[in-house]
Each structure stands twice: as structure tokens, then as C-alpha cells.
Coordinates of C-alpha atoms and ligand atoms in Angstrom, one line a residue:
X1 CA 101.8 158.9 12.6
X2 CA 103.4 155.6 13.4
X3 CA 103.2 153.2 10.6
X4 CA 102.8 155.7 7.8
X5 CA 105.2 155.7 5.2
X6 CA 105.9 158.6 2.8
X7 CA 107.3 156.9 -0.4
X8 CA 108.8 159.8 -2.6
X9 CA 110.2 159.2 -6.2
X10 CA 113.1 161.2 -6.1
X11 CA 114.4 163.7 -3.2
X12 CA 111.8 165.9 -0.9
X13 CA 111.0 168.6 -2.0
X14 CA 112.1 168.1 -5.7
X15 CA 108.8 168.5 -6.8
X16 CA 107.0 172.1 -6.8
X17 CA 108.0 172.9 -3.0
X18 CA 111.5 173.3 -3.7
X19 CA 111.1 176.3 -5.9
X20 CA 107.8 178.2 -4.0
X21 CA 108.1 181.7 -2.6
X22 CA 106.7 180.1 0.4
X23 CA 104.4 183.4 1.6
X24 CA 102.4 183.1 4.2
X25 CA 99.8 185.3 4.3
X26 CA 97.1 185.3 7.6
X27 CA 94.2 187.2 6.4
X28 CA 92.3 185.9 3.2
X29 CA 88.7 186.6 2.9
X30 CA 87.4 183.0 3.9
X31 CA 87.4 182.3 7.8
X32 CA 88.3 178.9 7.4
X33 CA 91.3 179.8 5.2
X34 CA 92.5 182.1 7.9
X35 CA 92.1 179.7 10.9
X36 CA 94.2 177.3 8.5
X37 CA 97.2 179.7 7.8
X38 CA 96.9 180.5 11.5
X39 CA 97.7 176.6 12.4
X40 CA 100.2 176.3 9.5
X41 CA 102.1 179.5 10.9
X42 CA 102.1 178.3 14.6
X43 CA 103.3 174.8 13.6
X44 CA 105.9 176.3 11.1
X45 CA 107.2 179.6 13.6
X46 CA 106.9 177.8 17.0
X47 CA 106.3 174.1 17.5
X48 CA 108.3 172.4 15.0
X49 CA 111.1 174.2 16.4
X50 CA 109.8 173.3 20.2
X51 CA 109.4 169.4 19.2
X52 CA 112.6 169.0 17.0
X53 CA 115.1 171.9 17.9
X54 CA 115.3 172.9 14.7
X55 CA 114.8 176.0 12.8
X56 CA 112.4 175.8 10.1
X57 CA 113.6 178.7 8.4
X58 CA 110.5 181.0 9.2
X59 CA 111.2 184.9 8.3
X60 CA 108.7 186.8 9.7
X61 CA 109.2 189.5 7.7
X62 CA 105.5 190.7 7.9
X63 CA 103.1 191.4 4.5
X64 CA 102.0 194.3 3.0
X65 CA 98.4 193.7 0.4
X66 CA 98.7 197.1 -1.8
X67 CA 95.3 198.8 -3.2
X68 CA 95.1 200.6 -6.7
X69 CA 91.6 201.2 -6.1
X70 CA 88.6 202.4 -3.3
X71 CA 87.0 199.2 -3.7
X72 CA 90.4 197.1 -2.7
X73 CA 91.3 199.7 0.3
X74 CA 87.5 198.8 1.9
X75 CA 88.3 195.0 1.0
X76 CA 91.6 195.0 3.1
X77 CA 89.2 197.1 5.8
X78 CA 87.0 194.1 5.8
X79 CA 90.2 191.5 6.3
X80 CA 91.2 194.3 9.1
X81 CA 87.9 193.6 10.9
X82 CA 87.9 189.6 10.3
X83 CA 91.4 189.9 11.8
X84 CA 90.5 191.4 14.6
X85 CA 87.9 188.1 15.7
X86 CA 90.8 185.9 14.4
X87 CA 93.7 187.9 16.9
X88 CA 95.1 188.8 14.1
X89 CA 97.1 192.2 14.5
X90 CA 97.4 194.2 11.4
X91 CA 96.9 197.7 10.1
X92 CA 95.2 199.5 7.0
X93 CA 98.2 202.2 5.6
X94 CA 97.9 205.6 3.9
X95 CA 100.3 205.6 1.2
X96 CA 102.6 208.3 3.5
X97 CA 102.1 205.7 6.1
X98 CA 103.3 203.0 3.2
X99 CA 106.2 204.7 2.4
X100 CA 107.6 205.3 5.8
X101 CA 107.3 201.3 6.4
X102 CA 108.7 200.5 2.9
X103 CA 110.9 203.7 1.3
X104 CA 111.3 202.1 -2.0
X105 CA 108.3 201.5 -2.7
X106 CA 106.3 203.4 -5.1
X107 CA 103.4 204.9 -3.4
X108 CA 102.0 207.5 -6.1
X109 CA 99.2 205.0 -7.3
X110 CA 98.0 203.6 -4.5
X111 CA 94.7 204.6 -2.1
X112 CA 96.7 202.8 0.7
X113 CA 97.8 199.7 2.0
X114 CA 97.0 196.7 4.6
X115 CA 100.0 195.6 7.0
X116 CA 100.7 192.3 9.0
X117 CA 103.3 192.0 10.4
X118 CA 103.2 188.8 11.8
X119 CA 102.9 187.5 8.2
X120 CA 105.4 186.0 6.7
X121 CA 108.4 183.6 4.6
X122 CA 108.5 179.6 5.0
X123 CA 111.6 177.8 3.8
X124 CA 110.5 174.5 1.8
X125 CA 113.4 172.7 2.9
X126 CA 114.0 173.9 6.4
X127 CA 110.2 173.0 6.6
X128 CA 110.3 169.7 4.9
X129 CA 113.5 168.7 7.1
X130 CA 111.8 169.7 10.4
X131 CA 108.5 168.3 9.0
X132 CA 109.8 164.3 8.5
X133 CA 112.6 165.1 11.4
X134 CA 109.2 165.1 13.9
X135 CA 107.4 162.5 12.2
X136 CA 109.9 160.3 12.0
X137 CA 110.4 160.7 15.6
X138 CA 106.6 159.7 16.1
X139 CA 107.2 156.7 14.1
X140 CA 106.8 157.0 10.6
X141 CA 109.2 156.0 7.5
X142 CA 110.0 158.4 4.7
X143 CA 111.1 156.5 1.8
X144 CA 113.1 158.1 -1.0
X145 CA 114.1 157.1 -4.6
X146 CA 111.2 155.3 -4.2
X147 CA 108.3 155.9 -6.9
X148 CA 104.8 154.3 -6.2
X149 CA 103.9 152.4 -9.8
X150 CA 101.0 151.2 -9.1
X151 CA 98.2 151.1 -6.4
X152 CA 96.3 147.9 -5.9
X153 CA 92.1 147.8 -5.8
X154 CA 90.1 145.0 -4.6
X155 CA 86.2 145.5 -4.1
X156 CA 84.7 144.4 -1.4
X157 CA 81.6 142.4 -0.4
X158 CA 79.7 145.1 -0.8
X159 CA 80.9 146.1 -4.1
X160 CA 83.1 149.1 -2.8
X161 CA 86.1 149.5 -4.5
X162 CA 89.2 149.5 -1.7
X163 CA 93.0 150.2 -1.7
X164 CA 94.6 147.1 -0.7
X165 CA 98.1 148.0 -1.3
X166 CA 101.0 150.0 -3.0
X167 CA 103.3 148.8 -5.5
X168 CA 107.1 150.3 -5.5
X169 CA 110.2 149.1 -8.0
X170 CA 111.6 147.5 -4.6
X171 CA 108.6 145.3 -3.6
X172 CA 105.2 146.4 -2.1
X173 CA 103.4 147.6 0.8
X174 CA 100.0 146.5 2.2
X175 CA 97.5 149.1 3.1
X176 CA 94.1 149.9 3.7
X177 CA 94.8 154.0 3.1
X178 CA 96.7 156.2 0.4
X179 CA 96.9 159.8 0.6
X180 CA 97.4 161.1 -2.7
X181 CA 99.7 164.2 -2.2
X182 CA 101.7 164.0 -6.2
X183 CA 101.2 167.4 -6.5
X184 CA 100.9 168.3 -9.9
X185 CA 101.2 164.4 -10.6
X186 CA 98.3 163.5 -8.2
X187 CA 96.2 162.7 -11.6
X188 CA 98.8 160.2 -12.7
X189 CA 98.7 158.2 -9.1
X190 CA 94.9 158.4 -8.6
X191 CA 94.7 156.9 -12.5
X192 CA 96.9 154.2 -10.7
X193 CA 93.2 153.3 -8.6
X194 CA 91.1 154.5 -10.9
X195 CA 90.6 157.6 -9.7
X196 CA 89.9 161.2 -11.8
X197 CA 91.5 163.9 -9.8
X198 CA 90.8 166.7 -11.2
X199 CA 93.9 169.0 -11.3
X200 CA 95.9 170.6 -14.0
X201 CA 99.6 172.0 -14.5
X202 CA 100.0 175.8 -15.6
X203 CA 103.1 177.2 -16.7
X204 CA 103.9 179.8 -13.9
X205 CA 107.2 182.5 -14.4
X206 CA 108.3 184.4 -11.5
X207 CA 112.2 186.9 -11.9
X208 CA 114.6 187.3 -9.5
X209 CA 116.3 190.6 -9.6
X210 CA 119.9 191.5 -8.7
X211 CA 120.7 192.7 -5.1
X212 CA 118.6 196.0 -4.3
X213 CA 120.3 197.8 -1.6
X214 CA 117.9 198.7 1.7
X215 CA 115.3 196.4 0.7
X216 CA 116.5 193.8 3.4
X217 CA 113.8 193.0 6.5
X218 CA 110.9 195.0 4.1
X219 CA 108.0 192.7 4.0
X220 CA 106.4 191.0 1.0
X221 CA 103.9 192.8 -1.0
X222 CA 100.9 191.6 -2.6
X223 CA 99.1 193.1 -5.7
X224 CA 95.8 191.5 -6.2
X225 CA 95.1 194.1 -9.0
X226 CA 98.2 193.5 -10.3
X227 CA 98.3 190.2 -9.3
X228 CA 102.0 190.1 -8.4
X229 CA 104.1 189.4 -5.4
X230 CA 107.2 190.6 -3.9
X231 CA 109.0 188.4 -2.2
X232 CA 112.1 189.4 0.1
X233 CA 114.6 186.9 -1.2
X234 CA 117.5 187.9 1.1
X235 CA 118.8 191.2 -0.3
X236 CA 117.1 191.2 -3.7
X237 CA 113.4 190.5 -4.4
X238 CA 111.5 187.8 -6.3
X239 CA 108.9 188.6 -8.3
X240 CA 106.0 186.6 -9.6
X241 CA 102.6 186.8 -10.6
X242 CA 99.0 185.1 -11.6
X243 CA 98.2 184.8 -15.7
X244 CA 94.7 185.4 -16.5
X245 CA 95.3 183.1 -19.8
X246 CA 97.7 180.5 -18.4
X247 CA 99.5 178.3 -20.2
X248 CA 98.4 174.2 -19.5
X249 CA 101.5 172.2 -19.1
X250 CA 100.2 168.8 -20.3
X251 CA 104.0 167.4 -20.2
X252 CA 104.5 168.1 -16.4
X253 CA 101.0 165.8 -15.6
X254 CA 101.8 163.1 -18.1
X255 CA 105.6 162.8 -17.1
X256 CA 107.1 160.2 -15.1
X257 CA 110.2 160.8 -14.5
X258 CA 111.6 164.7 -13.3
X259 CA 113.4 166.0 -16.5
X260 CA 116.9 167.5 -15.5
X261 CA 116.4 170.6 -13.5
X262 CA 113.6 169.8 -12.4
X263 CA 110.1 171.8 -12.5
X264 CA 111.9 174.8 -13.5
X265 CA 111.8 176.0 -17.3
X266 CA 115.1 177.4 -18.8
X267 CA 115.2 181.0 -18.8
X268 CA 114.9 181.6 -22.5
X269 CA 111.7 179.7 -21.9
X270 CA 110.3 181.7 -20.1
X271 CA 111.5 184.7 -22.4
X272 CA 108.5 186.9 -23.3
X273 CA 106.3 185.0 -21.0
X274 CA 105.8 187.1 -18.1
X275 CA 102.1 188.5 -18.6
X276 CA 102.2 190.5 -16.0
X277 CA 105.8 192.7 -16.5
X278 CA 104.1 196.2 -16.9
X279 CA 103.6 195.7 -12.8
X280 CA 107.3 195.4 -12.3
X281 CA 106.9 199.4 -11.3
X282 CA 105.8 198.8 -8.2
X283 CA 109.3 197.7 -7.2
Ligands
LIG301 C1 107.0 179.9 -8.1 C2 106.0 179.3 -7.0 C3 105.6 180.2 -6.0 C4 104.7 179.7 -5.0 N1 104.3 180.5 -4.0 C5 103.6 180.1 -3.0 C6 103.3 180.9 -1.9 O1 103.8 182.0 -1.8 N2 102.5 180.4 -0.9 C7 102.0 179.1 -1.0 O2 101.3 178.8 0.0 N3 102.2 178.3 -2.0 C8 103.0 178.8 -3.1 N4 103.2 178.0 -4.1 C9 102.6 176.7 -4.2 C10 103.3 175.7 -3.3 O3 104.7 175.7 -3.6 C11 102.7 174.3 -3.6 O4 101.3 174.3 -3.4 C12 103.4 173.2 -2.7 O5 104.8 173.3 -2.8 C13 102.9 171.8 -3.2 O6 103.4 170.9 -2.4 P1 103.1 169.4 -2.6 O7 103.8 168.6 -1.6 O8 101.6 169.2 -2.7 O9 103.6 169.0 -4.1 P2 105.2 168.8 -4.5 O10 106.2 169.6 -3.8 O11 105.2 168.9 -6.0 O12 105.4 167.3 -4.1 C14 104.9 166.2 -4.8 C15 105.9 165.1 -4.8 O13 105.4 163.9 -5.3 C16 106.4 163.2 -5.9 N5 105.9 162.2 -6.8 C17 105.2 162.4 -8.0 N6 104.8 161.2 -8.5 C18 105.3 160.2 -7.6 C19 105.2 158.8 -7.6 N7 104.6 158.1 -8.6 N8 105.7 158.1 -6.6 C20 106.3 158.8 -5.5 N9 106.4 160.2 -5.5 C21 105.9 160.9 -6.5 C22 107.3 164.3 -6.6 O14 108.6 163.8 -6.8 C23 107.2 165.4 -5.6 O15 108.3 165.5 -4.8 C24 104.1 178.4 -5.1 C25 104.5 177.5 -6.2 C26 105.5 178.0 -7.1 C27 105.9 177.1 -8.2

């Protein structure tokens, strides 16, 4: 880590991480995706904590993945089994089973349900704070209010083109290497080197509800049916879920500059953009 810098144009975390539900789920259908959460929970659960002596803000409130249909249930079998080689414990559910875990749930629908309970909630900022807390202790910088405006390119004697340096409104920094990580602006720094990434914005709307009472410590649920979420947000829930048609956000890729409040759309926005709002049953 020494000598890396993190230049960062406003705060961290002001970008898409300050708003994300920040679910981790441990059992996705690709092995590699599973031993990756399975790093990304053990850094973010144990040894940040152990390196920095702080608390990242993990919940592990575990995960529940609900199936509306036979062909979901023997899915979530299949994660079951892949768990199993990964050490990762979890259960499948009967919906009686389902209801007993999570009461207020509604169970009438469903052919049964897959349980972790070692999934569960990351806090981007405890995360982020923890995250630059230990690599600043290993040597590296984190810049903010500090927006990269342009990347230099020279090419070399072999006619390779190479990052040479970074350019910042308070001077520049020489470097070999750039890692690109603008989020949904990562098009408008690669453009900086001549560089197509290929990544596009979608508009994405998620509610929170008022408190619900007993739904504390219940775990998140998953709808890929549905495809909804249920996040725990202290005593009331966030809900969000996955368009089929999204809506490109041109603006967010093309912008410079954060527009007041951020990422986040005005409610009446939003209004009559939540695709998915016949799902809101579940809850
Ligand atoms: C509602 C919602 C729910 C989500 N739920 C989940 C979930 O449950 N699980 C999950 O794994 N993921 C989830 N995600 C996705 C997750 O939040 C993102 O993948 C993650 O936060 C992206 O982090 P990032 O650091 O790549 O990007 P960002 O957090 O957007 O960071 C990019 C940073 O680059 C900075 N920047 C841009 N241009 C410049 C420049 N020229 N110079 C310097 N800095 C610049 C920005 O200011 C910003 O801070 C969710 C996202 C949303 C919106």
C-alpha cells in the first residue's frame, strides 16, 4: 500500500456507497463469486476490526433467498450443496419453517426458503473509515476535495501507450499506475487516457418504510422472482428492487460535479417509478 494515493473529488463515500443497502450475501451461483464474498466478509466482520480496533459496522443479521416457484427451491438446493464445499452453513426452509424464523413474513406463496445466517449488513461508512484508517497506517495517502482532471499518456518506445501521471486542481502526481475506481463516473476518467470503459448509470429507486414493530434482528430477504430486497434498516425495512426496463441516467456519467444531495433523486422523482411495487406484499 505505501505510496498509493486515493485522490477523491469530494468526501468518501459521497458517491454511490453512501446510499447502498450494503447486503452481503455468501452463496451466488458462481464459485468464484462466493470465494470473493467469503474474503470481503472476513476482512469486513473480523480483520479490519483486528488491524484497526474499530468496528466496521457489520450486522450479521443473516439472509433469507425466498422461492415462488419449484424451480427456485432446487436452485437454492444447488447454492445449499456449493455451500457445503465452500463451509458455508445454511439451510433450505419450508414455509412453516420460514415463518417461525421470520413471523411477519408472508409465507402463503412460497415453496420455501434458503437461510444463511452468517450473511449479512456492511455499513459504507464504518467500512470506508476502517478501510483508509488501515491503509493509511500501511502508508498510503487519501486525498479529499481533490478531483483528478486529467490523466497524462505518453507512448513508449515500443508504441504502447502509458500513464505517466495524474493531474489535480492543486498540482500533479507522477505515476506509472491508475486504478480507475469513479464508479459510475469511471467512463468520464478513463476518457481522461483514452480509454472506453464500458459502464452505464441506471436510475435505481428503493422505499424506506416507517418503523415496523418485531421486525428488529430478522434477516434480509431476497426475491429473485420478485427481484426485491428487504433490508433490516434498524427497526423498519428498506426496500428495493431490479427494473427489467431501467431507466439510463446519461446526466449522472456526463456530470462533473455532485449536484446537491448527492446521487439521490427527490422523492417526487421517484414518484410512480417503482416497477416493482406489486412485490411490496411480501413485507
Ligand atoms: C440503493 C443501492 C443499493 C445497493 N445495494 C447493494 C448491496 O446490497 N450489495 C452490494 O454489494 N452492492 C450494492 N449496491 C452497489 C454498491 O453500492 C456499489 O457497487 C458501490 O458502492 C460502488 O462503490 P465504488 O467505490 O465503486 O463507487 P462510488 O462509491 O460511487 O465511488 C466513486 C467515487 O469516485 C469519485 N469521483 C468521481 N469522479 C472523480 C474524479 N474525477 N476525481 C476524483 N474522484 C472522483 C466520486 O466522488 C465517488 O466518491 C447498491 C447501490 C445502491 C445505489
Amino acid at each position: 500500500v505505501s505510496g498509493a494515493v486515493l485522490l477523491e473529488r469530494e468526501q468518501l463515500t459521497s458517491g454511490t456507497t453512501w446510499h447502498t443497502a450494503g447486503l452481503l450475501w455468501q452463496l451466488r451461483p458462481s464459485d468464484v463469486e462466493v470465494e470473493l464474498l467469503a474474503h470481503t466478509r472476513r476482512v469486513v466482520s473480523q480483520e479490519l476490526e483486528q488491524e484497526t480496533g474499530l468496528h466496521t459496522g457489520w450486522i450479521q443479521n443473516g439472509g433469507l433467498f425466498i422461492a415462488s416457484n419449484r424451480q427456485r427451491l432446487d436452485e437454492y438446493k444447488r447454492l445449499m450443496s456449493l455451500g457445503k464445499a465452500y463451509g458455508v452453513e445454511s439451510h433450505v426452509l419450508s414455509p412453516a419453517e420460514t415463518k417461525t424464523l421470520y413471523p411477519l413474513l408472508n409465507v402463503d406463496d412460497l415453496y420455501g426458503t434458503l437461510y444463511v445466517p452468517h450473511d449479512g449488513t456492511m455499513d459504507p461508512a464504518g467500512t470506508c473509515t476502517t478501510l483508509t484508517r488501515a491503509a493509511a497506517a500501511r502508508g498510503a495517502q487519501v486525498i479529499e476535495n481533490c478531483p483528478v482532471t486529467g490523466i497524462r499518456v505518453r507512448t513508449d518506445d515500443f508504441g504502447v501507450r502509458r500513464v505517466a501521471g495524474v493531474e489535480t486542481q492543486h498540482g500533479s502526481i507522477q505515476t506509472p499506475c491508475v486504478v480507475n475506481c469513479a464508479g459510475v463516473w469511471a467512463s468520464a476518467v478513463g476518457r481522461m487516457a483514452g480509454v472506453k470503459v464500458p459502464l452505464v448509470a441506471i436510475h435505481h429507486a428503493y422505499v424506506v418504510t416507517e418503523r415496523i414493530e418485531g421486525i428488529q434482528n430478522m434477516p434480509n430477504v431476497r426475491d429473485h422472482d420478485a427481484s426485491v430486497y428487504l433490508r433490516l434498516q434498524g427497526d423498519a425495512l428498506s426496500v428495493g428492487g431490479y427494473e427489467t426496463n431501467p431507466i439510463f441516467w446519461e446526466e449522472a456519467v456526463k456530470s462533473r460535479t455532485r449536484a446537491a444531495g448527492g446521487l439521490c433523486l427527490k422523492t417526487s422523482t421517484v414518484k410512480g417509478y417503482i416497477p416493482w411495487s406489486d412485490d411490496l406484499r411480501r413485507a
